[in-house]
Amino acid sequence: MDVTEFQQWVKDYYDSRGWSELDIFIRIGFLAEETGEVARAIRALEIGRDRPDEVDGSYEENKQELTEELGDVLGNIIVIANKYDIPLEEVFHAHKQKLSERYSRN
């Protein structure tokens, strides 16, 4: 699946559940929450779990958790991009151009 197909799939999936209708500030809160879950998953991969109520997983289980959490972050980013009619390809190109100009070796 390419990025455009995935962006459309997320739109359709979230729309069908009414999740796209949430206020943008609620969506930003979800994005922040999911970003924290990415941090927790990376911590599990890098230093392990440190709370007694957390279960140690194998490297592969922890990596799968990180993959899923990154997907949740991406889903929220896509919903935000869709709200403002911004194709992810445009985001990719704008980011690449910004960094290329900012850090060019001229």
Short mmCIF file of C-alpha atoms in Angstrom, two decimals:
data_model
loop_
_atom_site.label_atom_id
_atom_site.label_comp_id
_atom_site.label_asym_id
_atom_site.label_seq_id
_atom_site.Cartn_x
_atom_site.Cartn_y
_atom_site.Cartn_z
CA MET A 1 0.00 0.00 0.00
CA ASP A 2 1.43 3.39 -0.90
CA VAL A 3 1.15 6.52 1.23
CA THR A 4 -1.80 7.97 -0.70
CA GLU A 5 -3.77 4.73 -0.40
CA PHE A 6 -2.99 4.55 3.31
CA GLN A 7 -4.05 8.16 3.87
CA GLN A 8 -7.37 7.42 2.15
CA TRP A 9 -7.81 4.20 4.13
CA VAL A 10 -7.29 6.07 7.41
CA LYS A 11 -9.78 8.74 6.30
CA ASP A 12 -12.42 6.15 5.42
CA TYR A 13 -11.83 4.10 8.57
CA TYR A 14 -11.87 7.06 10.96
CA ASP A 15 -14.85 8.66 9.16
CA SER A 16 -16.87 5.44 9.42
CA ARG A 17 -16.47 5.51 13.20
CA GLY A 18 -17.02 9.25 13.64
CA TRP A 19 -13.47 9.69 14.92
CA SER A 20 -12.65 12.35 12.32
CA GLU A 21 -15.38 14.57 13.73
CA LEU A 22 -13.60 15.11 17.04
CA ASP A 23 -12.44 18.64 17.80
CA ILE A 24 -8.91 19.25 16.54
CA PHE A 25 -7.69 20.02 20.05
CA ILE A 26 -8.95 16.63 21.23
CA ARG A 27 -7.10 15.06 18.28
CA ILE A 28 -3.90 16.89 19.31
CA GLY A 29 -4.36 15.44 22.80
CA PHE A 30 -4.62 11.96 21.29
CA LEU A 31 -1.46 12.61 19.28
CA ALA A 32 0.38 13.66 22.45
CA GLU A 33 -0.88 10.56 24.27
CA GLU A 34 0.24 8.26 21.47
CA THR A 35 3.63 9.99 21.32
CA GLY A 36 4.05 9.14 25.00
CA GLU A 37 3.22 5.52 24.21
CA VAL A 38 5.95 5.55 21.54
CA ALA A 39 8.37 6.80 24.20
CA ARG A 40 7.30 3.99 26.54
CA ALA A 41 7.76 1.39 23.79
CA ILE A 42 11.24 2.70 23.00
CA ARG A 43 12.11 2.61 26.69
CA ALA A 44 11.05 -1.03 26.79
CA LEU A 45 13.31 -1.79 23.83
CA GLU A 46 16.30 0.15 25.11
CA ILE A 47 16.30 -0.28 28.88
CA GLY A 48 13.44 -2.64 29.65
CA ARG A 49 10.42 -2.18 31.84
CA ASP A 50 10.98 -0.62 35.23
CA ARG A 51 7.57 -0.70 36.89
CA PRO A 52 6.30 -3.75 38.77
CA ASP A 53 2.97 -3.59 36.92
CA GLU A 54 4.66 -3.83 33.49
CA VAL A 55 5.40 -7.16 31.87
CA ASP A 56 8.79 -7.73 30.26
CA GLY A 57 8.42 -8.78 26.67
CA SER A 58 10.85 -10.24 24.21
CA TYR A 59 12.72 -7.94 21.85
CA GLU A 60 10.34 -8.93 19.02
CA GLU A 61 7.24 -8.31 21.18
CA ASN A 62 8.57 -4.90 22.23
CA LYS A 63 9.44 -4.06 18.62
CA GLN A 64 5.91 -5.04 17.55
CA GLU A 65 4.49 -2.78 20.26
CA LEU A 66 6.63 0.11 18.97
CA THR A 67 5.44 -0.58 15.42
CA GLU A 68 1.81 -0.44 16.55
CA GLU A 69 2.33 2.75 18.55
CA LEU A 70 4.07 4.43 15.60
CA GLY A 71 0.99 3.48 13.57
CA ASP A 72 -1.24 5.19 16.14
CA VAL A 73 0.88 8.36 15.90
CA LEU A 74 0.75 8.20 12.11
CA GLY A 75 -3.02 7.70 12.19
CA ASN A 76 -3.45 10.85 14.25
CA ILE A 77 -1.12 12.81 11.98
CA ILE A 78 -3.11 11.66 8.96
CA VAL A 79 -6.41 12.74 10.52
CA ILE A 80 -4.90 16.19 11.16
CA ALA A 81 -3.53 16.37 7.61
CA ASN A 82 -6.91 15.29 6.22
CA LYS A 83 -8.72 17.97 8.23
CA TYR A 84 -6.70 20.60 6.39
CA ASP A 85 -6.68 18.76 3.02
CA ILE A 86 -2.93 18.19 3.09
CA PRO A 87 -1.73 15.09 1.22
CA LEU A 88 1.03 13.21 3.06
CA GLU A 89 3.14 13.38 -0.10
CA GLU A 90 3.01 17.18 0.22
CA VAL A 91 4.13 16.86 3.86
CA PHE A 92 7.04 14.65 2.79
CA HIS A 93 8.13 17.03 0.04
CA ALA A 94 7.80 20.14 2.22
CA HIS A 95 9.81 18.52 5.00
CA LYS A 96 12.52 17.39 2.60
CA GLN A 97 12.72 20.84 1.02
CA LYS A 98 12.84 22.60 4.39
CA LEU A 99 15.69 20.42 5.64
CA SER A 100 17.56 20.56 2.34
CA GLU A 101 17.44 24.37 2.35
CA ARG A 102 18.20 24.68 6.05
CA TYR A 103 21.17 22.34 6.00
CA SER A 104 22.48 22.78 2.47
CA ARG A 105 26.24 22.72 2.07
CA ASN A 106 26.52 26.01 0.17
#
